mmCIF file of C-alpha atoms in Angstrom:
data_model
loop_
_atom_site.group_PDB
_atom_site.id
_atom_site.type_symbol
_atom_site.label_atom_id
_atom_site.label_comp_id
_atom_site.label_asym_id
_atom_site.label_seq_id
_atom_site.Cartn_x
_atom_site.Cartn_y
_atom_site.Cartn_z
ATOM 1 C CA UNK A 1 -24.861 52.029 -69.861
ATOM 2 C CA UNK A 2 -21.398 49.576 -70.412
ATOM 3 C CA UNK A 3 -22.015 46.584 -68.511
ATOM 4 C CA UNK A 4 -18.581 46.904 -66.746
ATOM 5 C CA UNK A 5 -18.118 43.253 -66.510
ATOM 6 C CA UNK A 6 -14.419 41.304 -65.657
ATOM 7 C CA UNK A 7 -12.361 41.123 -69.001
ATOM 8 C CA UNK A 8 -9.679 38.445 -67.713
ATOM 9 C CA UNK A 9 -10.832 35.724 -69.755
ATOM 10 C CA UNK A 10 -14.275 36.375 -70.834
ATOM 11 C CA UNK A 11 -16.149 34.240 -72.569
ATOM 12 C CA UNK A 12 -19.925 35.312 -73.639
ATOM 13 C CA UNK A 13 -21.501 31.709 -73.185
ATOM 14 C CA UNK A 14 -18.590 30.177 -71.134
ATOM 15 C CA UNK A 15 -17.254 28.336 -74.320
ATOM 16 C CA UNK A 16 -20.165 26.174 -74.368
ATOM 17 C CA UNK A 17 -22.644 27.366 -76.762
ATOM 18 C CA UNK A 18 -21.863 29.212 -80.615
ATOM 19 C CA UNK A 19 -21.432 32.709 -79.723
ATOM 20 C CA UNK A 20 -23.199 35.567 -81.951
ATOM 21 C CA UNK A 21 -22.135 38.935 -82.787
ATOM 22 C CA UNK A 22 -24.620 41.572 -84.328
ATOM 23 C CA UNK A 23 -22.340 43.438 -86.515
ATOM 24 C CA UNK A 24 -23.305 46.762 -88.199
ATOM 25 C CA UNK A 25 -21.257 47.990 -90.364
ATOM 26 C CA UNK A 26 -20.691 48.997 -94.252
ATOM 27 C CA UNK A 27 -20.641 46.402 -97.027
ATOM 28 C CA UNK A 28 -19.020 46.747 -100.460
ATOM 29 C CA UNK A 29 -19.567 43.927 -102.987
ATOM 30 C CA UNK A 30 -16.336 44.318 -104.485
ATOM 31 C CA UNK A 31 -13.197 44.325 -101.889
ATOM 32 C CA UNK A 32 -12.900 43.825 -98.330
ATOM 33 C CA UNK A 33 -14.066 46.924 -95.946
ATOM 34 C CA UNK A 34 -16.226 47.047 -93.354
ATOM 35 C CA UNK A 35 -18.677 43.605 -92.879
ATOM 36 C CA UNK A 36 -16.884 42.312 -96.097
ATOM 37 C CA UNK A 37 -13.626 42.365 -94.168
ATOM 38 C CA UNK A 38 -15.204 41.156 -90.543
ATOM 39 C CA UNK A 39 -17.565 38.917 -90.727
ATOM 40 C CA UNK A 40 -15.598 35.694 -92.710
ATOM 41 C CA UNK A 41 -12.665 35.974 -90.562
ATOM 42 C CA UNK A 42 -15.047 36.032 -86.971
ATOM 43 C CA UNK A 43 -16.587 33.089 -88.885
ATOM 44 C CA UNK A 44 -13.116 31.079 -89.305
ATOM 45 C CA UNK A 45 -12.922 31.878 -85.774
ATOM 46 C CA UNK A 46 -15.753 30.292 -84.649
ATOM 47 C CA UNK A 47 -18.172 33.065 -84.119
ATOM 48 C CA UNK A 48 -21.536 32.808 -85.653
ATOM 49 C CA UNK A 49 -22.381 36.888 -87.205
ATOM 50 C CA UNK A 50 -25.069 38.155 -88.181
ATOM 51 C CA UNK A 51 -24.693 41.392 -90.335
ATOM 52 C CA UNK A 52 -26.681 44.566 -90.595
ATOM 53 C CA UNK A 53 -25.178 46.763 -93.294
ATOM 54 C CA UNK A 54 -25.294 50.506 -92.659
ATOM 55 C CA UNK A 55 -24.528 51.432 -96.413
ATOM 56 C CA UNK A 56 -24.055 49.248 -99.512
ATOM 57 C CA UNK A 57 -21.637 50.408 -101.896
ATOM 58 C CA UNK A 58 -19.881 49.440 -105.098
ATOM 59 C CA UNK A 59 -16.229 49.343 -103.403
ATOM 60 C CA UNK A 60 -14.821 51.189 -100.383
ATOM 61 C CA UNK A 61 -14.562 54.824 -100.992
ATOM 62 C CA UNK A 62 -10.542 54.783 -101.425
ATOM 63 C CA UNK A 63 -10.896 53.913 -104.904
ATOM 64 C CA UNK A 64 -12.268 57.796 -105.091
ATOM 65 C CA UNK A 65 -15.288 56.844 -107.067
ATOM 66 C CA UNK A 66 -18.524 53.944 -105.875
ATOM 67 C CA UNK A 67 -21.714 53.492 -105.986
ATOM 68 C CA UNK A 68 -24.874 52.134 -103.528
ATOM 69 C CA UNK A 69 -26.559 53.369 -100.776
ATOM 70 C CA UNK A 70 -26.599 54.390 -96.715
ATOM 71 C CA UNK A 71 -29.329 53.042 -95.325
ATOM 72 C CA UNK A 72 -32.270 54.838 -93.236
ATOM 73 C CA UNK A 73 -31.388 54.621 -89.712
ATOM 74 C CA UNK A 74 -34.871 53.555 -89.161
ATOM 75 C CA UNK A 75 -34.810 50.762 -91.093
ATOM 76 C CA UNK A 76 -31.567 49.022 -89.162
ATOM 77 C CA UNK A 77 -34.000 49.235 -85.795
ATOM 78 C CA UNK A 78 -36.863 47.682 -87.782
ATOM 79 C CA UNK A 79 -34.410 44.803 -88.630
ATOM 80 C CA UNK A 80 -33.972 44.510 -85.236
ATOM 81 C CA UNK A 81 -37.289 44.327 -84.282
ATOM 82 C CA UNK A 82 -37.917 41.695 -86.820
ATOM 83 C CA UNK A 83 -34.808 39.741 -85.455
ATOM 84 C CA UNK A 84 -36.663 40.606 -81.803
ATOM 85 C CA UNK A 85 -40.312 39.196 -82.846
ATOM 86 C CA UNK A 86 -39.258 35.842 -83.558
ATOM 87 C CA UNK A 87 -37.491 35.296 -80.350
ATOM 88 C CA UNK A 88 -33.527 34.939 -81.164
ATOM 89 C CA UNK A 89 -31.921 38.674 -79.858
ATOM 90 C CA UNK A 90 -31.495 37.013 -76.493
ATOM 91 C CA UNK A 91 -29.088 34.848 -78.315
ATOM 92 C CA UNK A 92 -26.830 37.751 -79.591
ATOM 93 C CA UNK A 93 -23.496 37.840 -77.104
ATOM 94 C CA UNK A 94 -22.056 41.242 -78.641
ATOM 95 C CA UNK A 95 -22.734 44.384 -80.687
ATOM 96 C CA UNK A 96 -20.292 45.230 -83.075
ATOM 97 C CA UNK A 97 -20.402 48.812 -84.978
ATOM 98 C CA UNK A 98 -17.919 50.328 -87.666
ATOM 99 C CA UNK A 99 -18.478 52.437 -90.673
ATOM 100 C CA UNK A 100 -21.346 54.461 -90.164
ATOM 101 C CA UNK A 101 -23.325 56.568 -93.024
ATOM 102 C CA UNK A 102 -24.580 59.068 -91.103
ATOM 103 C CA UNK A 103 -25.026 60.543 -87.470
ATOM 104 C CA UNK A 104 -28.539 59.307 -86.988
ATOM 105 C CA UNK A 105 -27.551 55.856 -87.260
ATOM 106 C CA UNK A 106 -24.967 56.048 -84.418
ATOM 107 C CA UNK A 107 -27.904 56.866 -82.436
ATOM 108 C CA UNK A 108 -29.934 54.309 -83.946
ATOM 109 C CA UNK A 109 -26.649 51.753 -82.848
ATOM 110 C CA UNK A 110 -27.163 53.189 -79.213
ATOM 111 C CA UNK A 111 -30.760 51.915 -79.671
ATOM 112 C CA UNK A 112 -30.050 48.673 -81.055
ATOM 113 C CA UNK A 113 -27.718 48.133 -78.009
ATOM 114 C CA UNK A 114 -30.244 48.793 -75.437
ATOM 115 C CA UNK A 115 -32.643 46.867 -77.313
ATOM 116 C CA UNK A 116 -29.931 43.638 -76.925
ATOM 117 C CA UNK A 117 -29.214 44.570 -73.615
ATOM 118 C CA UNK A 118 -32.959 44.356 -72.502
ATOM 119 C CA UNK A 119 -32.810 40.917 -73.271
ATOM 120 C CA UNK A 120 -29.730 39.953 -72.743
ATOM 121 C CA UNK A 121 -27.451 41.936 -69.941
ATOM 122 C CA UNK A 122 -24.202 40.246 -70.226
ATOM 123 C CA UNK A 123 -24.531 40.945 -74.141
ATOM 124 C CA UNK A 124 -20.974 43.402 -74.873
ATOM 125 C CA UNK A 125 -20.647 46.625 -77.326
ATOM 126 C CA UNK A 126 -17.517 47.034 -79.021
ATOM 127 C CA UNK A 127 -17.163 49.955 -80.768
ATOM 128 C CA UNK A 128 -14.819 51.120 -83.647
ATOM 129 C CA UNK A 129 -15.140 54.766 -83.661
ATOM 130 C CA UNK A 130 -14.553 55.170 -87.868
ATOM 131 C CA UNK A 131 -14.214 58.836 -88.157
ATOM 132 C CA UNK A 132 -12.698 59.330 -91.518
ATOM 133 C CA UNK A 133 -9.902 61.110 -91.247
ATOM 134 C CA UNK A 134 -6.906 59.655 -93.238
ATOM 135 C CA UNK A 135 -6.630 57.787 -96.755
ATOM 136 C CA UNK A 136 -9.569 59.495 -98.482
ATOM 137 C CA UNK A 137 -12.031 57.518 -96.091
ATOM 138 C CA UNK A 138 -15.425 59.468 -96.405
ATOM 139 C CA UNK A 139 -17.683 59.811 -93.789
ATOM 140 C CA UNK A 140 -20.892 62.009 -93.491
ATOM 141 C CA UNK A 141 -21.013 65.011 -91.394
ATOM 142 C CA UNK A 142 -21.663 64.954 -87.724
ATOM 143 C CA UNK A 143 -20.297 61.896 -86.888
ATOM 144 C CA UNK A 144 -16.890 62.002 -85.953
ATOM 145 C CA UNK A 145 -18.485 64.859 -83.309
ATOM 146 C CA UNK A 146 -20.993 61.479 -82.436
ATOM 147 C CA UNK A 147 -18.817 59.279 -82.198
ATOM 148 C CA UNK A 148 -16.706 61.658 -79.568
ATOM 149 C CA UNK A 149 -19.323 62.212 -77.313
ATOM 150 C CA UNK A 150 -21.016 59.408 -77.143
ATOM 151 C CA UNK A 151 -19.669 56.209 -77.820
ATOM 152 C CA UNK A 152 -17.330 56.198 -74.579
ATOM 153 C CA UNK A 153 -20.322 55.948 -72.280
ATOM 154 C CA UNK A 154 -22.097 53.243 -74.264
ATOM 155 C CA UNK A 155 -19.432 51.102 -75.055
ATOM 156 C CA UNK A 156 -17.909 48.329 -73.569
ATOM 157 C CA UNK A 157 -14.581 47.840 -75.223
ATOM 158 C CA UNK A 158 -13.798 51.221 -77.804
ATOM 159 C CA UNK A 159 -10.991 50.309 -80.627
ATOM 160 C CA UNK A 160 -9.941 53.434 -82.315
ATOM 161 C CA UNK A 161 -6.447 54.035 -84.300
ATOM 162 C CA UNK A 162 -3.657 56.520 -83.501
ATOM 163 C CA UNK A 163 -5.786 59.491 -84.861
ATOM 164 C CA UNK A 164 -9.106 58.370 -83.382
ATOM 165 C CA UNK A 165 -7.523 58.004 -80.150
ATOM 166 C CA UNK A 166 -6.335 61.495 -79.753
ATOM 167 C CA UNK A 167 -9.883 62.930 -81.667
ATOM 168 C CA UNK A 168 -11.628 60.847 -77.936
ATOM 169 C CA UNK A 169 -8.589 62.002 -75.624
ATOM 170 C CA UNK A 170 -8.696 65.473 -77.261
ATOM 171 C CA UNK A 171 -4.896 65.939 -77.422
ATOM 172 C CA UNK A 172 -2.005 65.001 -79.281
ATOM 173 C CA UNK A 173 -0.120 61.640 -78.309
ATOM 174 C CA UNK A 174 3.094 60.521 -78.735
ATOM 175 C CA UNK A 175 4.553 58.064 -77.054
ATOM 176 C CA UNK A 176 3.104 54.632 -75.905
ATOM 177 C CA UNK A 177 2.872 55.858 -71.868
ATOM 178 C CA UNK A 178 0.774 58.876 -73.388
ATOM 179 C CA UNK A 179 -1.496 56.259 -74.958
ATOM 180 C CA UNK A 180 -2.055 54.858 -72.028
ATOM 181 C CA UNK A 181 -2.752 57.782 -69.986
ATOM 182 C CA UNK A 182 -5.420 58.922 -72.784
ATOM 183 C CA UNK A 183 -6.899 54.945 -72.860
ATOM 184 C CA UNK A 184 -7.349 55.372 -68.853
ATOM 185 C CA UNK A 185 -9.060 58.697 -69.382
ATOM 186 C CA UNK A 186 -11.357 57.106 -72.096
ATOM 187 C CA UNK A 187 -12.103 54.462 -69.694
ATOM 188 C CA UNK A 188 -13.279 56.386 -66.771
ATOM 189 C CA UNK A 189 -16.036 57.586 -69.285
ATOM 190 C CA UNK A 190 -17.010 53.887 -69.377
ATOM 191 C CA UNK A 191 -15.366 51.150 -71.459
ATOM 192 C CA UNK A 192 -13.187 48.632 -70.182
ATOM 193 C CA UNK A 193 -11.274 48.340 -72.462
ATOM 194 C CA UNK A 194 -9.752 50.386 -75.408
ATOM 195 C CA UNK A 195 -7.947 48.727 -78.389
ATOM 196 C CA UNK A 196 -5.318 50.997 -80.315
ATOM 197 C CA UNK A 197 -5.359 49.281 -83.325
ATOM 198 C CA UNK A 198 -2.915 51.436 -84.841
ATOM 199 C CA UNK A 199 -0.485 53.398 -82.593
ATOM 200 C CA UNK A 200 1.638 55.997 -83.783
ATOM 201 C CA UNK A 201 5.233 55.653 -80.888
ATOM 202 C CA UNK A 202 7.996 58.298 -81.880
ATOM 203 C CA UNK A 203 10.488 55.576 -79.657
ATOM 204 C CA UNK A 204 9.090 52.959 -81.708
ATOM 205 C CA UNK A 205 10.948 52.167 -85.392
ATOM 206 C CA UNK A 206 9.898 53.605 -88.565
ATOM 207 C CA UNK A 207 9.462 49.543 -89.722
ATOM 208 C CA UNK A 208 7.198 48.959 -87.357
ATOM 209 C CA UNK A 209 3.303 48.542 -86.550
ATOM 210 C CA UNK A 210 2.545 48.766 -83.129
ATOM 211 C CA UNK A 211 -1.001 47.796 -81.191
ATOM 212 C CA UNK A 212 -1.874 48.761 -77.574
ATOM 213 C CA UNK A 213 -4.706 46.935 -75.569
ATOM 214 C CA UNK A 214 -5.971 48.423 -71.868
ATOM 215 C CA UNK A 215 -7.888 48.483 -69.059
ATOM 216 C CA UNK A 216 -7.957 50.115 -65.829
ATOM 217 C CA UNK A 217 -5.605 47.775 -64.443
ATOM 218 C CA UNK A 218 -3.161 46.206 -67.349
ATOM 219 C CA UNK A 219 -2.371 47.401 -70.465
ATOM 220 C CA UNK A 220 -0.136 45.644 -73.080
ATOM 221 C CA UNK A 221 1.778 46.361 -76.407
ATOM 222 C CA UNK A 222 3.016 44.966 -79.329
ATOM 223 C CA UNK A 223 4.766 45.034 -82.710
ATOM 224 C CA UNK A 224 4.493 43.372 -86.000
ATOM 225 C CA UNK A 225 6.330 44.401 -89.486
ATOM 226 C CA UNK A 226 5.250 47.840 -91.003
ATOM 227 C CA UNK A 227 4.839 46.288 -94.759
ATOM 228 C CA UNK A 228 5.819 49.136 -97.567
ATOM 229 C CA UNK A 229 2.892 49.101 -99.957
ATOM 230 C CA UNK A 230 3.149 51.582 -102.466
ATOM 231 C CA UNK A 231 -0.777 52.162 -101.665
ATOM 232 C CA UNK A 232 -1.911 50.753 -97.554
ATOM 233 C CA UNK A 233 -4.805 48.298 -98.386
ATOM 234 C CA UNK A 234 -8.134 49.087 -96.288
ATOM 235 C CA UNK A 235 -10.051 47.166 -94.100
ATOM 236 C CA UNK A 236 -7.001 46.468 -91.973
ATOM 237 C CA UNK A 237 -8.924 47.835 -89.021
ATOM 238 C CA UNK A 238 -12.106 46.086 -89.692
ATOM 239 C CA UNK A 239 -10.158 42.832 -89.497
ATOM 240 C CA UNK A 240 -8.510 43.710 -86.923
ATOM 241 C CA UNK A 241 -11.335 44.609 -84.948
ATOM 242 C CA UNK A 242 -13.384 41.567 -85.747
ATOM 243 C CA UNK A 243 -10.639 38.628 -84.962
ATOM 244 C CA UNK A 244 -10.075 40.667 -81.620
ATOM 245 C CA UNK A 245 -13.856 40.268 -80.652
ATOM 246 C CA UNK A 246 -13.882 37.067 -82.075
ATOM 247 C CA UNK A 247 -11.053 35.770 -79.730
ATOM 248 C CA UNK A 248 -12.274 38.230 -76.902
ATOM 249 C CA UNK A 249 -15.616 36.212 -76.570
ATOM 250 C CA UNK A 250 -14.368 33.029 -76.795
ATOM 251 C CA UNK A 251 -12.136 32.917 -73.725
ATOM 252 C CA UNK A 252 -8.643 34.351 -74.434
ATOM 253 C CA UNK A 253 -7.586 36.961 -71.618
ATOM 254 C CA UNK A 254 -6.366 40.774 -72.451
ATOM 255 C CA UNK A 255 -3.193 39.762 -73.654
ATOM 256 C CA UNK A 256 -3.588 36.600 -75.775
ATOM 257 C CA UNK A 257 -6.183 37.905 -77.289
ATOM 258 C CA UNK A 258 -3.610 41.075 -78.915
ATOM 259 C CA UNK A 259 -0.882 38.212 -79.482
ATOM 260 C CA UNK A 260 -3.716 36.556 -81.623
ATOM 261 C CA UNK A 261 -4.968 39.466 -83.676
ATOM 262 C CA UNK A 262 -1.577 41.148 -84.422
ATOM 263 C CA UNK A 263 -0.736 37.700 -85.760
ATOM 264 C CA UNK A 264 -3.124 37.220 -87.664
ATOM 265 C CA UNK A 265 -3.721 40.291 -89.005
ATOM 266 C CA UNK A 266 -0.091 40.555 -89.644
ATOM 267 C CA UNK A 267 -0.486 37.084 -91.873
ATOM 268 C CA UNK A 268 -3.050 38.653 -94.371
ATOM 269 C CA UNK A 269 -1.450 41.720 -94.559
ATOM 270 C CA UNK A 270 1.878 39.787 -95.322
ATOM 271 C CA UNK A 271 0.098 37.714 -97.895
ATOM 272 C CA UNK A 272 -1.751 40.798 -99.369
ATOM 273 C CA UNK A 273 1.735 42.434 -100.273
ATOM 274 C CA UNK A 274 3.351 39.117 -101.447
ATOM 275 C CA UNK A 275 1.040 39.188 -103.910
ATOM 276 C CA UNK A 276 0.759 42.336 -105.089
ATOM 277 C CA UNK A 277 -2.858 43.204 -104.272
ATOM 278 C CA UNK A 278 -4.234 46.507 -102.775
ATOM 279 C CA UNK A 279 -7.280 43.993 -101.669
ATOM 280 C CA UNK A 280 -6.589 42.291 -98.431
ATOM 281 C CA UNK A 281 -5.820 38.514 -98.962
ATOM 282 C CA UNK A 282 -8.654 37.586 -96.234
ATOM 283 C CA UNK A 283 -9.718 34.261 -97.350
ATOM 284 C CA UNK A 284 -6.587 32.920 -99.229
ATOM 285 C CA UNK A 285 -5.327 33.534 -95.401
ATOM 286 C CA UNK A 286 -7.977 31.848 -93.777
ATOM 287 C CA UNK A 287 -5.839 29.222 -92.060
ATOM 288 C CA UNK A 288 -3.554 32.363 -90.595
ATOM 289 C CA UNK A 289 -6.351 33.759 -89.164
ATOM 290 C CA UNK A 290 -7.309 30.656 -87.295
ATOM 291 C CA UNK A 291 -3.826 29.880 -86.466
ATOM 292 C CA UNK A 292 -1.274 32.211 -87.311
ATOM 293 C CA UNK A 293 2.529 30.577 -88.018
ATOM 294 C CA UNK A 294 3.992 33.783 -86.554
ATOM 295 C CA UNK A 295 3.813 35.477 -82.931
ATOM 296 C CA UNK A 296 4.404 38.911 -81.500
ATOM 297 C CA UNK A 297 4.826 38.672 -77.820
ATOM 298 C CA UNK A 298 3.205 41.618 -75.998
ATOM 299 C CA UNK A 299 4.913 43.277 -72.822
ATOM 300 C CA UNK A 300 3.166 44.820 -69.964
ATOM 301 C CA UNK A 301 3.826 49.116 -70.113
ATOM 302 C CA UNK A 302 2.674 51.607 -67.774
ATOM 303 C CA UNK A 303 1.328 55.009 -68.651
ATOM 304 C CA UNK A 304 3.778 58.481 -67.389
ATOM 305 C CA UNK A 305 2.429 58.656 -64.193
ATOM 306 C CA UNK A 306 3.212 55.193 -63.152
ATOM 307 C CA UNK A 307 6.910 55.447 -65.181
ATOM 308 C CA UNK A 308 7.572 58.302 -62.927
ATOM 309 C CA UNK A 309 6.754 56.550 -59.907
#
């Protein structure tokens, strides 16, 4: 079902035309998680978005206590359908999912992508596979188990963390050529891509925060500062998955568009712990995120196999 398409240098609309991403994910009013941490930044980048909110809530769930809602799966396909009947879905360029509040909306994601995909095949799925399974994030049952099993064949580009990666490669990883071997593995299921967004390197320093991006052909890795909050704000991974679509569809190849993200995710997670906050800084960084002061060159690695060679 991925549309397999060329990643070097993609660009949804060829640059010439306001790209739009469909992204479904959680909202909280208060804080930045899910669509409260993605869709302003893939804004400032020059991506039009146009959010469907699987759950509403108070605050993200790390606070221990929220209120709101999770939505009917039903009712985020009849959204759809009344974004279909008045002739824009052809319009939407990508599909991107987070946070979801229960299994029967993953499938009801699935649906929404085929229903984009009918009308418009070079349309993209990225996929952040939330699962739930460190800092008191709370998802509902069945999902992780959803998110396993499915999402690889669906997806065009996948973006899990350290832990998410070895829940889809079933095994434990630990070094960056293991990472690579389990993003190839993930691949032949059908992305083209995988995004570590957080990988976990026991050659790598303790000071460190490292990000992995590959395909069946390339695969590239970087570093930024591991900042010590006395409690790790949340939504890093929404952000970090939205400015790397964001730059994705508007042109920049495989490994500008890391350079980019780590920066600028690196920027309002600097900012956040200048100040102080456990909410991410996200739009007193704004400028960062459009054009971040600092870079993080990424160098080409190889997965065991091809280190053995």
């Amino acid at each position: 079902m991925a549309s397999k398409i060329d990643w070097t240098g993609y660009s949804a609309t060829g640059n010439q035309n306001m790209n739009n991403v469909l992204s479904i994910q959680s909202h909280v009013v208060f804080g930045h998680a899910g669509n409260s941490a993605a869709v302003f930044p893939m804004r400032r980048l020059g991506v039009n978005v146009w959010p469907l909110n699987t759950v509403q809530f108070s605050n993200h769930t790390q606070y221990g206590r929220w209120t709101g809602q999770v939505f009917d799966a039903a009712q985020l396909e009849h959204i759809i359908d009344g974004i279909g009947a008045i002739g824009v879905l052809a319009r939407c360029n990508a599909v991107l999912s987070g946070y979801l509040g229960t299994a029967d909306q993953g499938r009801a994601v699935v649906e929404i992508v085929r229903t984009v995909r009918a009308v418009n095949p070079r349309a993209l799925f990225f996929c952040d596979p939330v699962m739930g399974q460190t800092g008191g994030c709370t998802v509902a049952p069945g999902i992780e188990d959803f998110l396993v099993t499915t999402m690889p064949e669906v997806a065009d580009a996948i973006m899990p963390n350290h832990v998410e990666l070895e829940k889809l490669a079933g095994r434990t990883i630990e070094t960056v050529e293991e990472a690579v071997d389990a993003c190839r593995e993930i691949i032949a299921r059908g992305p083209c891509i995988v995004l570590v967004k957080h990988l976990l390197d026991r050659n790598s320093r303790a000071d460190t925060f490292n990000m992995l991006v590959v395909t069946a052909t390339e695969a590239w890795f970087a570093q930024r500062p591991l900042y010590p909050f006395a409690r790790q704000p949340v939504g890093v991974g929404d952000l970090t998955s939205a400015v790397f679509v964001a730059r994705t569809l508007q042109g920049d190849s495989l490994r500008t568009a890391l350079e980019h993200t780590l920066a600028a995710v690196n920027a309002v997670v600097k900012a956040t712990y200048e100040a102080g906050r456990y909410e991410l800084e996200i739009v007193a960084s704004q400028d960062e995120i459009a054009k971040p002061t600092d870079r993080f060159p990424a160098i080409r690695v190889q997965g065991t196999e091809a280190a053995r060679a």
